[in-house]
mmCIF file of C-alpha atoms and ligand atoms in Angstrom:
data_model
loop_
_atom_site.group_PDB
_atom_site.id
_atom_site.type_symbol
_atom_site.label_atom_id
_atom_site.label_comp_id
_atom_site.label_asym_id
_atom_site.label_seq_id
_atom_site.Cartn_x
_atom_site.Cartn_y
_atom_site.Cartn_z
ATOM 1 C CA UNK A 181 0.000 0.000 0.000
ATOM 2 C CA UNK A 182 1.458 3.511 -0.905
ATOM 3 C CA UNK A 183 -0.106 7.222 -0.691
ATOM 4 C CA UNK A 184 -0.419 8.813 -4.264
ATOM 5 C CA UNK A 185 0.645 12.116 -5.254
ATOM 6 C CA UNK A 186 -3.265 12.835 -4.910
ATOM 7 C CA UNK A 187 -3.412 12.184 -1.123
ATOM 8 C CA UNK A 188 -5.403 8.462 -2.264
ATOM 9 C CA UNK A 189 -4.280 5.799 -0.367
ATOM 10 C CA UNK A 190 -3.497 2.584 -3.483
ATOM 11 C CA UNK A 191 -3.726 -0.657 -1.816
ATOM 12 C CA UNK A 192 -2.627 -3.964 -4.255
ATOM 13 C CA UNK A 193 -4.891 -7.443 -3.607
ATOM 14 C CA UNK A 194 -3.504 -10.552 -4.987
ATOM 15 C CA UNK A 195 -5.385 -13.201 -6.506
ATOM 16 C CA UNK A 196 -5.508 -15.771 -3.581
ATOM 17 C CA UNK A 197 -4.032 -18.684 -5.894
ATOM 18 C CA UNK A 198 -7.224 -19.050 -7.260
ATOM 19 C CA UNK A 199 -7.343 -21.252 -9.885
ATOM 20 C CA UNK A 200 -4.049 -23.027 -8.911
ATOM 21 C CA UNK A 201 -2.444 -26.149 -7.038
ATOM 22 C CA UNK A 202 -4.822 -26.551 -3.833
ATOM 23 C CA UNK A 203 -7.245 -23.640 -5.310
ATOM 24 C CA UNK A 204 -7.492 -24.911 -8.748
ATOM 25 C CA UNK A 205 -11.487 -25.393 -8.680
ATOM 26 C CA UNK A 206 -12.134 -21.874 -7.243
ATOM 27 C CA UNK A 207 -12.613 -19.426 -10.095
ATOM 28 C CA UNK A 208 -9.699 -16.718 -10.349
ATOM 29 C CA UNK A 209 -11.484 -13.047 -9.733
ATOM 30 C CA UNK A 210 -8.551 -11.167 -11.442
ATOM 31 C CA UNK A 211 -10.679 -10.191 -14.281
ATOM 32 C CA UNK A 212 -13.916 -10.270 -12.808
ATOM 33 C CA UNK A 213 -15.533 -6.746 -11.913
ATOM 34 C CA UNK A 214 -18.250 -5.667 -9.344
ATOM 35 C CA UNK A 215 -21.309 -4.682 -10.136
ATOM 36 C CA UNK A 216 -23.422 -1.847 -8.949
ATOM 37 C CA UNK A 217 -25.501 -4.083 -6.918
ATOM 38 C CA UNK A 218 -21.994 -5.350 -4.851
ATOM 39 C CA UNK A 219 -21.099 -1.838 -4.292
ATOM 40 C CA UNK A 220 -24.311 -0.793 -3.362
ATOM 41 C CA UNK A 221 -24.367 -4.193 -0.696
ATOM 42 C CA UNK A 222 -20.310 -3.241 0.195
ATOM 43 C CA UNK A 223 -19.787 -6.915 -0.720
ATOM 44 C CA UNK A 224 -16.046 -6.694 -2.419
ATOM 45 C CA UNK A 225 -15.067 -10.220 -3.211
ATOM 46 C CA UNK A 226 -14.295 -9.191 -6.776
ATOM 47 C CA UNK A 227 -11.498 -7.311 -4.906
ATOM 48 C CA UNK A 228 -9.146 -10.027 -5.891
ATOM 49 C CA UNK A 229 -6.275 -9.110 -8.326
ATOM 50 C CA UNK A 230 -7.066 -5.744 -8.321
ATOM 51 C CA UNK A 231 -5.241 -2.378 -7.545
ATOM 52 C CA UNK A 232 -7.742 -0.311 -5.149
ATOM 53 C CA UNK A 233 -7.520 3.497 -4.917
ATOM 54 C CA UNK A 234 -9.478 4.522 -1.668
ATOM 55 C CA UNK A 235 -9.817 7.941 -0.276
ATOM 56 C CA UNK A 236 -7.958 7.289 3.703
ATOM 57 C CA UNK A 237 -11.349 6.957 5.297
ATOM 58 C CA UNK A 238 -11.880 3.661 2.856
ATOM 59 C CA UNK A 239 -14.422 5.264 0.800
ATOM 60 C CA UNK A 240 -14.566 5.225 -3.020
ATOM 61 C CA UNK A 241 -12.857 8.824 -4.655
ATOM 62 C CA UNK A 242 -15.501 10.339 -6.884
ATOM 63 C CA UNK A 243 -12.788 10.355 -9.583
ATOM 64 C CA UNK A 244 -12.048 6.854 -10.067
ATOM 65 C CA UNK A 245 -12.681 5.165 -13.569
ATOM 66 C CA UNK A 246 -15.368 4.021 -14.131
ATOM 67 C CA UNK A 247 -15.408 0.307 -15.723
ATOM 68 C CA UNK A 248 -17.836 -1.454 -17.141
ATOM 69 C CA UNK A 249 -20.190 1.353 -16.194
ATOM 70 C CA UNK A 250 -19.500 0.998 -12.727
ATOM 71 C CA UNK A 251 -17.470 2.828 -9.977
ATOM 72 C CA UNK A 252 -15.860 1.136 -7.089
ATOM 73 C CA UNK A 253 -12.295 0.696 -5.636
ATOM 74 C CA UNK A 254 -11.072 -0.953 -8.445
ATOM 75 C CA UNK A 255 -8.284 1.602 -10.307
ATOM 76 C CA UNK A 256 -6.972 -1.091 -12.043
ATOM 77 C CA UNK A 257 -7.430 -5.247 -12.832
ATOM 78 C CA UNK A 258 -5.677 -7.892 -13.999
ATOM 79 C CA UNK A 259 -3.336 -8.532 -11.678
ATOM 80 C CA UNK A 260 -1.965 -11.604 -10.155
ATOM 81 C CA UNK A 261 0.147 -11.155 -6.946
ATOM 82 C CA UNK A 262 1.534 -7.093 -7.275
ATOM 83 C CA UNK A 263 3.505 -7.252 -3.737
ATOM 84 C CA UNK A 264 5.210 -4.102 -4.466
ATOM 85 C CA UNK A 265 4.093 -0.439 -4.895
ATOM 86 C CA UNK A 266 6.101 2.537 -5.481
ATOM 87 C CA UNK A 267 5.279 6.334 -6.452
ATOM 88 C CA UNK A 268 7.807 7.016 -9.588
ATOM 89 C CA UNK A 269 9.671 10.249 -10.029
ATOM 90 C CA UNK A 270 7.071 11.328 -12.242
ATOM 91 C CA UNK A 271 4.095 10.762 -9.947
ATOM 92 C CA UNK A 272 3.005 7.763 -11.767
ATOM 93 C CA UNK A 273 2.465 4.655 -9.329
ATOM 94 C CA UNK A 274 4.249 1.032 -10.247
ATOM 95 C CA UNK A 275 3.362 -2.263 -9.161
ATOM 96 C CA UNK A 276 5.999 -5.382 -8.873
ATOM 97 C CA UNK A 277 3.917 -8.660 -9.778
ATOM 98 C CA UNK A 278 4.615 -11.652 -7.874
ATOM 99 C CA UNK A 279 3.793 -14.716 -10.438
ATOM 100 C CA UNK A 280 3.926 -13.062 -13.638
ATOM 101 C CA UNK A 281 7.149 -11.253 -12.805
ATOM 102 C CA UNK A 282 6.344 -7.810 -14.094
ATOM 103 C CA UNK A 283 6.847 -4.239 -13.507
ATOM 104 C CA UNK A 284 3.675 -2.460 -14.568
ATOM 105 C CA UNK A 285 2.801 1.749 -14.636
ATOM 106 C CA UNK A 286 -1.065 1.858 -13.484
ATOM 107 C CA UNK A 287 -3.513 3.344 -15.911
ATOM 108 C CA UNK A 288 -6.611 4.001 -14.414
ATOM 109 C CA UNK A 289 -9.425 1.711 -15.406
ATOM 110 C CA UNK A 290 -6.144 -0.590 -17.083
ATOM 111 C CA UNK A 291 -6.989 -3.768 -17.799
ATOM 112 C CA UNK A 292 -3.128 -6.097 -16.413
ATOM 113 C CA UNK A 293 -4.063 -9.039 -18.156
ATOM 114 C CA UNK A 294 -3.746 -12.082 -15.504
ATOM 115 C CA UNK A 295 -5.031 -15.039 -16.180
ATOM 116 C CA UNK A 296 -5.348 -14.729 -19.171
ATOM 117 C CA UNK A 297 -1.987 -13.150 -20.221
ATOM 118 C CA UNK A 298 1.271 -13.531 -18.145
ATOM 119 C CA UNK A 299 3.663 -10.783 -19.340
ATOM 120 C CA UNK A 300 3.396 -9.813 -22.815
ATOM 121 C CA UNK A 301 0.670 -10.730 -25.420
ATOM 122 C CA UNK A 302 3.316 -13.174 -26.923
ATOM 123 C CA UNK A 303 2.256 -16.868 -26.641
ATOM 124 C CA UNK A 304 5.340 -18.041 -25.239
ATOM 125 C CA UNK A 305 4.875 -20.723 -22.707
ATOM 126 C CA UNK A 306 2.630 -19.485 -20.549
ATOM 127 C CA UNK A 307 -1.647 -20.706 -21.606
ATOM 128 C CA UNK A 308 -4.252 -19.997 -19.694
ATOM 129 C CA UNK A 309 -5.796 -23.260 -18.046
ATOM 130 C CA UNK A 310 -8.844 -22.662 -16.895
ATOM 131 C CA UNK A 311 -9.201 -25.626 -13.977
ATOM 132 C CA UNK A 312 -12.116 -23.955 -11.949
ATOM 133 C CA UNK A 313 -14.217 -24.310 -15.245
ATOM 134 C CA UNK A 314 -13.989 -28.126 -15.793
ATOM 135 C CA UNK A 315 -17.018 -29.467 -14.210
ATOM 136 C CA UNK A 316 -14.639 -32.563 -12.688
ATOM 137 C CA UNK A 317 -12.356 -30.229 -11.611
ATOM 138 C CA UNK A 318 -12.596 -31.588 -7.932
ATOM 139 C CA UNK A 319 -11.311 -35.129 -9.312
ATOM 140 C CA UNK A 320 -8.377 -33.410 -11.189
ATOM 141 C CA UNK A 321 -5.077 -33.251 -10.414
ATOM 142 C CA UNK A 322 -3.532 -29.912 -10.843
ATOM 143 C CA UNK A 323 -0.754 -30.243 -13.016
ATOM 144 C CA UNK A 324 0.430 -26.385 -14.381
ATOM 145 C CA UNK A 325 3.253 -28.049 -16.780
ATOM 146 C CA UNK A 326 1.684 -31.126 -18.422
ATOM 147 C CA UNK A 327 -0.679 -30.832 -21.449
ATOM 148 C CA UNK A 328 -4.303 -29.881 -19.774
ATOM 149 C CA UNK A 329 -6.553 -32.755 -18.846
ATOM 150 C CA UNK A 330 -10.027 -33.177 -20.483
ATOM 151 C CA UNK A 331 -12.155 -30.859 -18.987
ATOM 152 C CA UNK A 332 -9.768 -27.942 -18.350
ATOM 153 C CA UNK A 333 -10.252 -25.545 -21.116
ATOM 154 C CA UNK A 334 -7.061 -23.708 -22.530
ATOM 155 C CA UNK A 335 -6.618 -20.305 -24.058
ATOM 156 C CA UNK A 336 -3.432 -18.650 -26.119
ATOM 157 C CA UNK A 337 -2.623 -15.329 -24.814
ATOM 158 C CA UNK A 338 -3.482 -14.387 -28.253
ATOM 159 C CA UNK A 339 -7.328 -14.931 -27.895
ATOM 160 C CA UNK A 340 -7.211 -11.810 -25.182
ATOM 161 C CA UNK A 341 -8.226 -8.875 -26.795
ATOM 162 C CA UNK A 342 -9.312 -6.736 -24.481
ATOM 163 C CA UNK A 343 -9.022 -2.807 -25.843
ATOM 164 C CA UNK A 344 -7.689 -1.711 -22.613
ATOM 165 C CA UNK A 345 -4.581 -4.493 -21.972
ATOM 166 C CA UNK A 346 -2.203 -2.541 -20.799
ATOM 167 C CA UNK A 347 1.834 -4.821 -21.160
ATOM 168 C CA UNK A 348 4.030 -4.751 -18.717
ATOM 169 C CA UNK A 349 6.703 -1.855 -18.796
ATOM 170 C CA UNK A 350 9.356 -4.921 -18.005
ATOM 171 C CA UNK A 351 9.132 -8.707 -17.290
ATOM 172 C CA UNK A 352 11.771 -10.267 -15.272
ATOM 173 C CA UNK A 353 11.827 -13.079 -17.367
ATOM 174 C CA UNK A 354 8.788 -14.899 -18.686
ATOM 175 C CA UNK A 355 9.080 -18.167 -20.017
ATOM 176 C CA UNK A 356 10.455 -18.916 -23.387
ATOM 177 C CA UNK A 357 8.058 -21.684 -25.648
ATOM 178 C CA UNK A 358 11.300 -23.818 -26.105
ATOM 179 C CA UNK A 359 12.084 -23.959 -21.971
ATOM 180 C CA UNK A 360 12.205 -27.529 -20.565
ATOM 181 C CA UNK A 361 9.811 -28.421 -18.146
ATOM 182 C CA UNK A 362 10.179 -31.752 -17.805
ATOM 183 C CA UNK A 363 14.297 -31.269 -17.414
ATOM 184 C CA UNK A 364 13.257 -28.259 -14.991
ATOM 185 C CA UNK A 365 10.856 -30.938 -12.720
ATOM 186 C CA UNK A 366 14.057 -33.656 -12.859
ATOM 187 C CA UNK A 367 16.291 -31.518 -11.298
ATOM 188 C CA UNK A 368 14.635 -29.004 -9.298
ATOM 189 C CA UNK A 369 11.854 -31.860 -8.331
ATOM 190 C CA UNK A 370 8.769 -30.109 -5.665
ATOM 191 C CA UNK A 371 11.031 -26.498 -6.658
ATOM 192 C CA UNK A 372 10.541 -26.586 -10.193
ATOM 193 C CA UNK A 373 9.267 -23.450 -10.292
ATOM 194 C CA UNK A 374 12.657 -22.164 -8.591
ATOM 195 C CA UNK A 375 14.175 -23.093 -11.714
ATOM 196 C CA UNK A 376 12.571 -21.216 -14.184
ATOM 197 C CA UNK A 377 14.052 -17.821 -15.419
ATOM 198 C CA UNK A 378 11.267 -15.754 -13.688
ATOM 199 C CA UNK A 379 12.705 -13.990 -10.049
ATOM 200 C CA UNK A 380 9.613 -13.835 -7.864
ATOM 201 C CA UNK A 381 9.474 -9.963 -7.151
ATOM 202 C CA UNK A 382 8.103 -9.105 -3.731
ATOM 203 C CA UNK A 383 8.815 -5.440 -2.870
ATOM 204 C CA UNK A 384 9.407 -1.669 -4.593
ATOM 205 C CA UNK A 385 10.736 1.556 -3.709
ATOM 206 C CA UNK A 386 11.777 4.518 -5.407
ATOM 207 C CA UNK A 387 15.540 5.616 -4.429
ATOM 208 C CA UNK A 388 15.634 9.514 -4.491
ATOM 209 C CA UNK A 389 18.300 10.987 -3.129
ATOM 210 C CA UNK A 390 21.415 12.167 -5.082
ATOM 211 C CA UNK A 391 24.686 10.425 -2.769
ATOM 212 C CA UNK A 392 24.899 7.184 -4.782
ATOM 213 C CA UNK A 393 25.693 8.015 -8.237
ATOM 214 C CA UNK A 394 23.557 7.000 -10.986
ATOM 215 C CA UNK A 395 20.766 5.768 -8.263
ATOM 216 C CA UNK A 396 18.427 9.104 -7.957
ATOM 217 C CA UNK A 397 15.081 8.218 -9.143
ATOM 218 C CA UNK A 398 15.547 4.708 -9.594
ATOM 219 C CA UNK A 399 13.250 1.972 -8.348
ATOM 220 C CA UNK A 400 14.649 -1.069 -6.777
ATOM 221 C CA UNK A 401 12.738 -4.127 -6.945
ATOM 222 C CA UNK A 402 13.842 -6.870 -4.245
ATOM 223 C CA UNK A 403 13.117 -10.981 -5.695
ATOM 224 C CA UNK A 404 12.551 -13.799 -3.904
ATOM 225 C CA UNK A 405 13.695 -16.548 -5.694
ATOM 226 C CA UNK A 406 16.712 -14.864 -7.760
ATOM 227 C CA UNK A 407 18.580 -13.677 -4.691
ATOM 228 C CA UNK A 408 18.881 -10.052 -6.516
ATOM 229 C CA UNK A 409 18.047 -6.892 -6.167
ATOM 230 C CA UNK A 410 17.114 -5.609 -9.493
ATOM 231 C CA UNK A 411 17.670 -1.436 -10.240
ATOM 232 C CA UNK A 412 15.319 0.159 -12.936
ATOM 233 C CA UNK A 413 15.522 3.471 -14.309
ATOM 234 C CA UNK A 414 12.665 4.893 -16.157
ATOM 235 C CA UNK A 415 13.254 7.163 -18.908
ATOM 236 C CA UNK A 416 12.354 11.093 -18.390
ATOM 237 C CA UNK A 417 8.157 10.255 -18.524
ATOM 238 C CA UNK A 418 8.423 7.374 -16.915
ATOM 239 C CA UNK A 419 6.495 4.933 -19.448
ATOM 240 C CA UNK A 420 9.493 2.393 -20.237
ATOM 241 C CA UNK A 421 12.987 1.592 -18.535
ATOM 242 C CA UNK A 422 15.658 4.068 -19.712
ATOM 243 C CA UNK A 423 18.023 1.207 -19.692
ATOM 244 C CA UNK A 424 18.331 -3.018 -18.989
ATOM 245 C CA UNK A 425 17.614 -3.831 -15.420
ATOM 246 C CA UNK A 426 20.950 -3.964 -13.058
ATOM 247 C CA UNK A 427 21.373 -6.466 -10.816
ATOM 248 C CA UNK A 428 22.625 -6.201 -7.490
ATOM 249 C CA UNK A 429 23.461 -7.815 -3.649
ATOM 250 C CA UNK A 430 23.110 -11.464 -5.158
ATOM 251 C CA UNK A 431 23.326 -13.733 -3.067
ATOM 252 C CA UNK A 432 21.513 -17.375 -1.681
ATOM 253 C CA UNK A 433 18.893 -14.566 0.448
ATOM 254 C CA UNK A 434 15.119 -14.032 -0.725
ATOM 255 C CA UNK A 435 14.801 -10.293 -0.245
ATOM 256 C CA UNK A 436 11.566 -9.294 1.010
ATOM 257 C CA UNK A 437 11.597 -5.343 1.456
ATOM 258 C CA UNK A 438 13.962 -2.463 0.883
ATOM 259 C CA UNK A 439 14.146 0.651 2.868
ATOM 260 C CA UNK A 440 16.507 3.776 2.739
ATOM 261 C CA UNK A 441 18.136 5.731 5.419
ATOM 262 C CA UNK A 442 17.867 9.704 5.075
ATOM 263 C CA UNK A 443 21.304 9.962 4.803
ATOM 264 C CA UNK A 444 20.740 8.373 1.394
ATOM 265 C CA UNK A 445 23.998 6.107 1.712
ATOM 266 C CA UNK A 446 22.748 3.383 4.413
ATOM 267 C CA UNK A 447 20.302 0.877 2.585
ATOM 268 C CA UNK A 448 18.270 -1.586 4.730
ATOM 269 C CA UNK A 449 16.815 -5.143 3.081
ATOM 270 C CA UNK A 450 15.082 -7.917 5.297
ATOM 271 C CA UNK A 451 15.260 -11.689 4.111
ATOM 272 C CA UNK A 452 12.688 -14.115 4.355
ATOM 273 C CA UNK A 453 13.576 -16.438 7.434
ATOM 274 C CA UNK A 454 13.049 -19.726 5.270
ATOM 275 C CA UNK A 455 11.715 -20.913 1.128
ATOM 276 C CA UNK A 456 14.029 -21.613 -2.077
ATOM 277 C CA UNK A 457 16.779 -19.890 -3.674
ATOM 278 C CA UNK A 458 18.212 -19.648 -6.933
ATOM 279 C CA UNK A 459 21.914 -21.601 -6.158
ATOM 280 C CA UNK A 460 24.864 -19.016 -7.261
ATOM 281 C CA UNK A 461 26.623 -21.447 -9.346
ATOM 282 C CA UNK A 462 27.397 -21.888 -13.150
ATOM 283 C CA UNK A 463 25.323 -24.001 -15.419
ATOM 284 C CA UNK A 464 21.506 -24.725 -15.162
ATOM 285 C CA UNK A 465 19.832 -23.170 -12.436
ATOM 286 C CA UNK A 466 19.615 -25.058 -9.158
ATOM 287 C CA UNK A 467 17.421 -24.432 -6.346
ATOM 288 C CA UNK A 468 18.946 -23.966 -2.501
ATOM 289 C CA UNK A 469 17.368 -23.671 0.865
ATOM 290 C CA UNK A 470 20.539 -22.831 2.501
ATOM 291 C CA UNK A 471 20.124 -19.342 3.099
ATOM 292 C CA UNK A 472 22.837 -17.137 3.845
ATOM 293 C CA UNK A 473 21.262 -14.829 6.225
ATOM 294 C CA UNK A 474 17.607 -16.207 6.739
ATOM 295 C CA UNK A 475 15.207 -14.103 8.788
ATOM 296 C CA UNK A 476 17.768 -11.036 8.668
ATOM 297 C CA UNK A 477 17.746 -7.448 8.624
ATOM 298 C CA UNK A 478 20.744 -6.754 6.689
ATOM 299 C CA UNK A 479 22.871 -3.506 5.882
ATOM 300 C CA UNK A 480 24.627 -1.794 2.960
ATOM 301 C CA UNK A 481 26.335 1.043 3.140
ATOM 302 C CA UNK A 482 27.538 2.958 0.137
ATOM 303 C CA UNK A 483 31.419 4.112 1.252
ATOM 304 C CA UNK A 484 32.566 6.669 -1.269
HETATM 305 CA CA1 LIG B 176 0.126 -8.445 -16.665
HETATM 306 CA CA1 LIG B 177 3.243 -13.731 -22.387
#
């Protein structure tokens, strides 16, 4: 949750793993919307995947977008797990998306995509399987990597064609079509997912003071997974990164949240206390629960 530039408080919801593992026969609200009635009754379980702008006494603005002819909470939809939020230089708000691995810029009324699209429109690996559809779903067994069982309907990313998709302004780093599974499940066995290319981003903060050269106005997006912490500058309106992503601090450590001392040289990170890591060694990737500094508040201090 972050204040706006407009004094709104914006407040991220993730999609609950609907539609997935133990959750694959409840149906995924990401791109469901309310409707006037649910307003009117303050029921808000189409909250799910959503960004929500909310005036600080939790009622609804009187400027936010209206979508589909109605006005709630909802600023934007589409999402799957944004655990980070961050005001940008330019006043424009970002999210970091857990599960699809993105870095979006909010649009009002934006449709994000998820489930349906993970990333870019660009039918790489990633299909939408719609489990909580298939009316045997309950005697299913999830499966997210093996061709979908009978039942379980499947759509391309290309089928999406919503008018207002909105891509991501980065992915950190979807899938490719040609990437192994099977060779993934073999050696990264119940961590497969460890092993993919994606990072797992979890928190986001905008850097803004001038000490560390080349840092002012950058976000930094702390992973999970990758044991990085990624830096992203924006270019001067803030719609696209000015530059590739650079990575820094690796390490066997999931980073869960970045703060910044005043004195703009001191930089704080805390570390999940347990979960998988990306192994630092050559070749394919391996996963590692060692953790270097597990349940940690660590600190970095710029010296020059
Ligand atoms: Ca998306
Ligand atoms: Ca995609």
């Amino acid at each position: 949750m972050t204040f706006g530039p407009d004094g709104k408080l914006y407040s991220t919801i993730g999609d609950q793993g609907k539609n997935q593992l133990a959750l694959a026969c409840l149906n995924n609200q990401a791109q469901h919307l309310p409707t006037a009635d649910q307003v009117a009754a303050k029921n808000w379980t189409t909250y799910e995947g959503k960004v929500l702008r909310l005036n600080p006494d939790g009622s609804i603005p009187e400027d936010n977008p209206e979508i589909n002819g109605v006005k709630s909470h909802v600023y934007t939809y589409g999402h799957r797990n944004a655990q980070g939020i961050a005001v940008g230089p330019t006043g424009d708000i970002y999210v970091a998306e857990h599960g699809d691995d993105e870095l979006n810029r909010l649009v009002a009324g934006g449709n994000y995509g998820w489930p349906y699209v993970s990333g870019y429109i660009d039918d790489k690996a990633y299909q939408y399987y719609n489990w909580s559809a298939a009316e045997n779903c309950s005697e299913l067994t999830f499966n997210d990597v093996a061709p979908a069982p009978a039942g379980v309907t499947v759509m391309n990313e290309s089928q999406f064609n919503a008018t207002n998709f909105v891509p991501p302004i980065q992915t950190f780093y979807t899938v490719d079509k040609d990437f192994n599974f099977t060779e993934a499940a073999t050696s990264c066995g119940e961590m497969t997912s460890t092993c993919y290319p994606t990072v797992a981003p979890s928190s986001l903060r905008l850097y803004t003071s001038d000490v560390i050269p080349g840092w002012e106005n950058n976000l930094m997006m702390t992973t999970l997974k990758a044991g990085r912490i990624f830096q992203i500058a924006l270019n001067e309106n803030g719609t696209a990164l000015a530059r590739e992503p650079v990575e820094l601090f690796r390490s066997e450590n999931r980073y869960r949240d970045i703060a910044f001392d005043p004195d703009g040289r001191t930089i704080y990170v805390i570390t999940d206390m347990m979960g998988p890591v990306q192994a630092m060694k050559e070749g394919p990737i391996i996963p590692t629960t060692t953790l270097w500094s597990p349940g940690s508040l660590l600190v970095f201090r710029y010296e020059r």
